[in-house]
XYZ file of N, CA and C in Angstrom:
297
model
N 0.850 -1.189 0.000
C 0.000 0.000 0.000
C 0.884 1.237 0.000
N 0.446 2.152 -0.462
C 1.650 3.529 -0.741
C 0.130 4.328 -0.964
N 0.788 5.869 -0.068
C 0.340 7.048 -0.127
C 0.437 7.792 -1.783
N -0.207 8.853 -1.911
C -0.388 10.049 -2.869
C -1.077 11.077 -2.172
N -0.935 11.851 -2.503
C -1.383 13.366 -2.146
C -2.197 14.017 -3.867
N -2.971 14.337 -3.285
C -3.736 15.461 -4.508
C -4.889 14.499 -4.297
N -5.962 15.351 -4.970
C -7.814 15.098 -5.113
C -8.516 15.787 -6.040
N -9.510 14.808 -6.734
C -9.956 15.634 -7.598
C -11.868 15.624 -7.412
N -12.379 16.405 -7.952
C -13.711 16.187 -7.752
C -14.213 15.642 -9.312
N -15.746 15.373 -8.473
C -16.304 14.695 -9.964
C -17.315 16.181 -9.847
N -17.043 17.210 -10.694
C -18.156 18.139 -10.998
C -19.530 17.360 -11.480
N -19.897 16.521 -12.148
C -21.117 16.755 -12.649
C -21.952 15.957 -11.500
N -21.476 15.062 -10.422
C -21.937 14.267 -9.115
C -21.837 15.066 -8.529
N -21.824 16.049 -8.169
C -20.897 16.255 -6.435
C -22.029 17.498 -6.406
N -22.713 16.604 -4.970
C -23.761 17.286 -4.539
C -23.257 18.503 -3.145
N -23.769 19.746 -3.153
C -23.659 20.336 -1.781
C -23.522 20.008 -0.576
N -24.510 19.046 -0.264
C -24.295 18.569 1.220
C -23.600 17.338 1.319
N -23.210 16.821 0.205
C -22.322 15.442 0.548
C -21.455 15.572 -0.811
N -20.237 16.698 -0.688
C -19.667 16.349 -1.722
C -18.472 15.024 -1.782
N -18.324 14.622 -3.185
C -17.229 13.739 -2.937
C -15.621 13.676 -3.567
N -14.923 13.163 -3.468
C -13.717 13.715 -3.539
C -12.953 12.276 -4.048
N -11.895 12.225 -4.593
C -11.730 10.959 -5.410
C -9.919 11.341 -5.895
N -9.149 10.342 -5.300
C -7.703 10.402 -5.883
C -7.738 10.882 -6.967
N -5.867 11.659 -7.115
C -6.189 12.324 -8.211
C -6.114 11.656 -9.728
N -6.549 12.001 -10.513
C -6.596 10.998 -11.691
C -5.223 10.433 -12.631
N -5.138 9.529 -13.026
C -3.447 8.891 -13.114
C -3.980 8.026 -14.556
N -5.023 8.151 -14.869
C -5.132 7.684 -16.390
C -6.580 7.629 -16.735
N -7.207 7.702 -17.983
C -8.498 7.914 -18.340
C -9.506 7.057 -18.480
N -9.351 6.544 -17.278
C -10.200 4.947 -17.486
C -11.280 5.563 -15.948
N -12.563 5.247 -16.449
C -13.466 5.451 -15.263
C -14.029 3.776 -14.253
N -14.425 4.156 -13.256
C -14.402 3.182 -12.627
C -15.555 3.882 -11.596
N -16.264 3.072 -11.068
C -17.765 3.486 -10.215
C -17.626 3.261 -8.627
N -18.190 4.532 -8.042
C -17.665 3.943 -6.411
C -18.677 3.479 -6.130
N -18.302 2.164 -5.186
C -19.906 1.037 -4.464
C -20.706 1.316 -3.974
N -19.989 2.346 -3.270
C -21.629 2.830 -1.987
C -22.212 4.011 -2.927
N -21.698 4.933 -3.518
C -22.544 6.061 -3.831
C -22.893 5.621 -5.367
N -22.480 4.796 -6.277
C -22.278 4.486 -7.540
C -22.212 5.856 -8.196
N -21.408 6.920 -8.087
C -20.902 7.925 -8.525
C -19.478 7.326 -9.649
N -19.381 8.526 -10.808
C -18.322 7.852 -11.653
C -17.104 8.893 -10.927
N -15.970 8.894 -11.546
C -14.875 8.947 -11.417
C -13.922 7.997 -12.273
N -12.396 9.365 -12.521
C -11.413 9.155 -13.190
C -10.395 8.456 -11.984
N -9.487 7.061 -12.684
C -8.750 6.879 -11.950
C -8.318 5.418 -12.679
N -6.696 5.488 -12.528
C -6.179 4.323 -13.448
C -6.710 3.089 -13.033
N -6.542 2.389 -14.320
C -7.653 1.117 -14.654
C -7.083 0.063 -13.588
N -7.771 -0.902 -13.060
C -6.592 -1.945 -11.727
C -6.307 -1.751 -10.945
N -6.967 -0.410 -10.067
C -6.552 0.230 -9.035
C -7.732 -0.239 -7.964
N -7.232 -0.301 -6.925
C -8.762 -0.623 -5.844
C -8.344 0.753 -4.424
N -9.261 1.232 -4.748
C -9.034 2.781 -3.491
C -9.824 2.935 -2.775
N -9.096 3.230 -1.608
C -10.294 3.581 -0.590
C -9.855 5.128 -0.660
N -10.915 6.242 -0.386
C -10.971 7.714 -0.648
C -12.128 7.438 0.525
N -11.718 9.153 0.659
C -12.592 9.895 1.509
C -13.139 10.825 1.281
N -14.411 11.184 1.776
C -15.203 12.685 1.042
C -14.102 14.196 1.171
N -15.011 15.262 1.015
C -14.190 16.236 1.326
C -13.717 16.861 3.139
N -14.324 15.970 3.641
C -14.586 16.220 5.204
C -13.884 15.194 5.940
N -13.358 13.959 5.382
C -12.407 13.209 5.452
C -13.193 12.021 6.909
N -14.664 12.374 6.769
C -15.180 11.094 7.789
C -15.748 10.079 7.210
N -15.461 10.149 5.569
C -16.261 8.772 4.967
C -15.366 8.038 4.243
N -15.383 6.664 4.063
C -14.630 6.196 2.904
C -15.294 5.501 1.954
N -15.000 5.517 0.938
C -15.850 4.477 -0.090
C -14.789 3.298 -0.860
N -14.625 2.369 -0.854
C -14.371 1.790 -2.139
C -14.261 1.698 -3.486
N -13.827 1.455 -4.356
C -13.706 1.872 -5.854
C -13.365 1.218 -6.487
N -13.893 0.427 -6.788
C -13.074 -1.125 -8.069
C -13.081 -0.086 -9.347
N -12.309 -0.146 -10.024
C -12.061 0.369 -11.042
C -11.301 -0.793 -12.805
N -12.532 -0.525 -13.814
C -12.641 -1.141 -14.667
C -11.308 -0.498 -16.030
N -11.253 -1.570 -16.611
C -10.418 -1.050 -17.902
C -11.759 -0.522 -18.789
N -11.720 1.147 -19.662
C -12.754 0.925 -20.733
C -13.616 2.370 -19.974
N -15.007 2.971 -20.171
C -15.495 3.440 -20.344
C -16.762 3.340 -19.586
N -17.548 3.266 -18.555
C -18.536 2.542 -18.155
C -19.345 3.718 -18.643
N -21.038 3.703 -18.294
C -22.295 4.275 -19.131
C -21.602 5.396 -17.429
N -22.525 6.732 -17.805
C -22.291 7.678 -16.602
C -23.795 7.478 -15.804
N -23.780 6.978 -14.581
C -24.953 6.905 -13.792
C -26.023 8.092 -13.546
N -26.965 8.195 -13.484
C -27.871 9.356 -13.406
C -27.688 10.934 -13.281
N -27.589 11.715 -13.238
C -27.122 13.021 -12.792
C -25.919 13.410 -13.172
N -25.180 12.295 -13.532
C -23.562 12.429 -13.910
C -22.994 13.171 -15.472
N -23.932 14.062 -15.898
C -23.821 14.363 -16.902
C -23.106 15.933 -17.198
N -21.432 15.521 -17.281
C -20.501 16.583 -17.488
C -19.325 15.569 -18.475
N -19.034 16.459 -18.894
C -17.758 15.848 -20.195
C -16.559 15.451 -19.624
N -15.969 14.508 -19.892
C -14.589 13.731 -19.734
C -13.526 14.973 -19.373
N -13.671 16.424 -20.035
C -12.699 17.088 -20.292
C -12.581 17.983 -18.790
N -14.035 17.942 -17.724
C -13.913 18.627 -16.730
C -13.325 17.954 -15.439
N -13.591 16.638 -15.688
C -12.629 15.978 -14.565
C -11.471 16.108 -14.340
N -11.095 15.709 -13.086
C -9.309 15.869 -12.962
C -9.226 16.888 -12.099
N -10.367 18.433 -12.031
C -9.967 19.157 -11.475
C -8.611 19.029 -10.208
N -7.894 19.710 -9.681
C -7.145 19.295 -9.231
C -7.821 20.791 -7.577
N -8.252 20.264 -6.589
C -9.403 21.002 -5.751
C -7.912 21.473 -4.659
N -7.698 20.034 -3.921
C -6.605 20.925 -3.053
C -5.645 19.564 -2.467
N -5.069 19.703 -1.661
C -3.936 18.782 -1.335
C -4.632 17.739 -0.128
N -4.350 16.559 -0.330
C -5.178 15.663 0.594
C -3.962 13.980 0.626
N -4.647 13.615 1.477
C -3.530 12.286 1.392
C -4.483 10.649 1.579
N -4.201 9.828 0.140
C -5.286 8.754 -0.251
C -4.221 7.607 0.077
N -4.574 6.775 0.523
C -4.254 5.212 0.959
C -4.786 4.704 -0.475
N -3.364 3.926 -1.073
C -4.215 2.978 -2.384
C -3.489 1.684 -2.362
N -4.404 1.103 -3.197
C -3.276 -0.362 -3.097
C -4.046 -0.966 -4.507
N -2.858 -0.581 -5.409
C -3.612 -1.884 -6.929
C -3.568 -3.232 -6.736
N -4.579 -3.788 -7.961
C -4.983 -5.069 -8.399
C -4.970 -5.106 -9.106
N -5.429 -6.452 -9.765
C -6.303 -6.754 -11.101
C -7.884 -6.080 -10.552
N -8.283 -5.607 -11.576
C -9.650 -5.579 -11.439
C -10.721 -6.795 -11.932
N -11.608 -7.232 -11.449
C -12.173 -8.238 -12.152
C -13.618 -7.958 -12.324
N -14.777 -8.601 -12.495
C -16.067 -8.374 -13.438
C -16.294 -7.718 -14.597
C-alpha cells in the first residue's frame, strides 16, 4: 500500500451537502464507487479507498479497464474531470480488477 497526495472532484456528481472527492486521476479509465455508484477518473486496476471532502467517509472503488455508461445526474464531459481542488492524502493499493 503507498500514499499520494492530490484530489480531484467529480463536478457533474458532487452534490452540496455530501460532496465527494476521489484520488487524483493517473489515467483515463473510469471506474464506479460502491456505496454512492458515482463515476470517477482513476487508473484502470486500481482498488481505493478515498474519503469525502470532510475526510469522515470512505468508499471503495473497483475500477474497470474501458469506459462505463455515466450513472444518473452524472452528466458533465470527460474534459472537466481531474480538477485538481486541493492537497489531501489517499491510501491505495492496486490489483487486477475483475467483473
Amino acid at each position: 500500500m503507498k500514499s499520494i497526495t492530490g484530489t480531484f472532484n467529480h463536478p457533474g456528481c458532487r452534490s452540496s451537502t455530501n460532496p465527494r472527492w476521489y484520488p487524483q486521476a493517473v489515467a483515463p479509465w473510469v471506474g464506479i464507487d460502491a456505496q454512492s455508484r458515482r463515476s470517477s477518473l482513476i487508473q484502470a486496476g486500481t482498488n481505493c479507498i478515498v474519503e469525502d471532502g470532510s475526510g469522515r467517509n470512505t468508499h471503495t472503488v473497483w475500477i474497470y479497464s474501458g469506459r462505463l455508461p455515466l450513472p444518473s445526474g452524472c452528466q458533465t464531459s470527460l474534459s472537466l474531470w481531474g480538477n485538481i481542488i486541493k492537497a489531501d492524502i489517499t491510501a491505495i493499493t492496486t490489483r487486477s480488477a475483475t467483473m
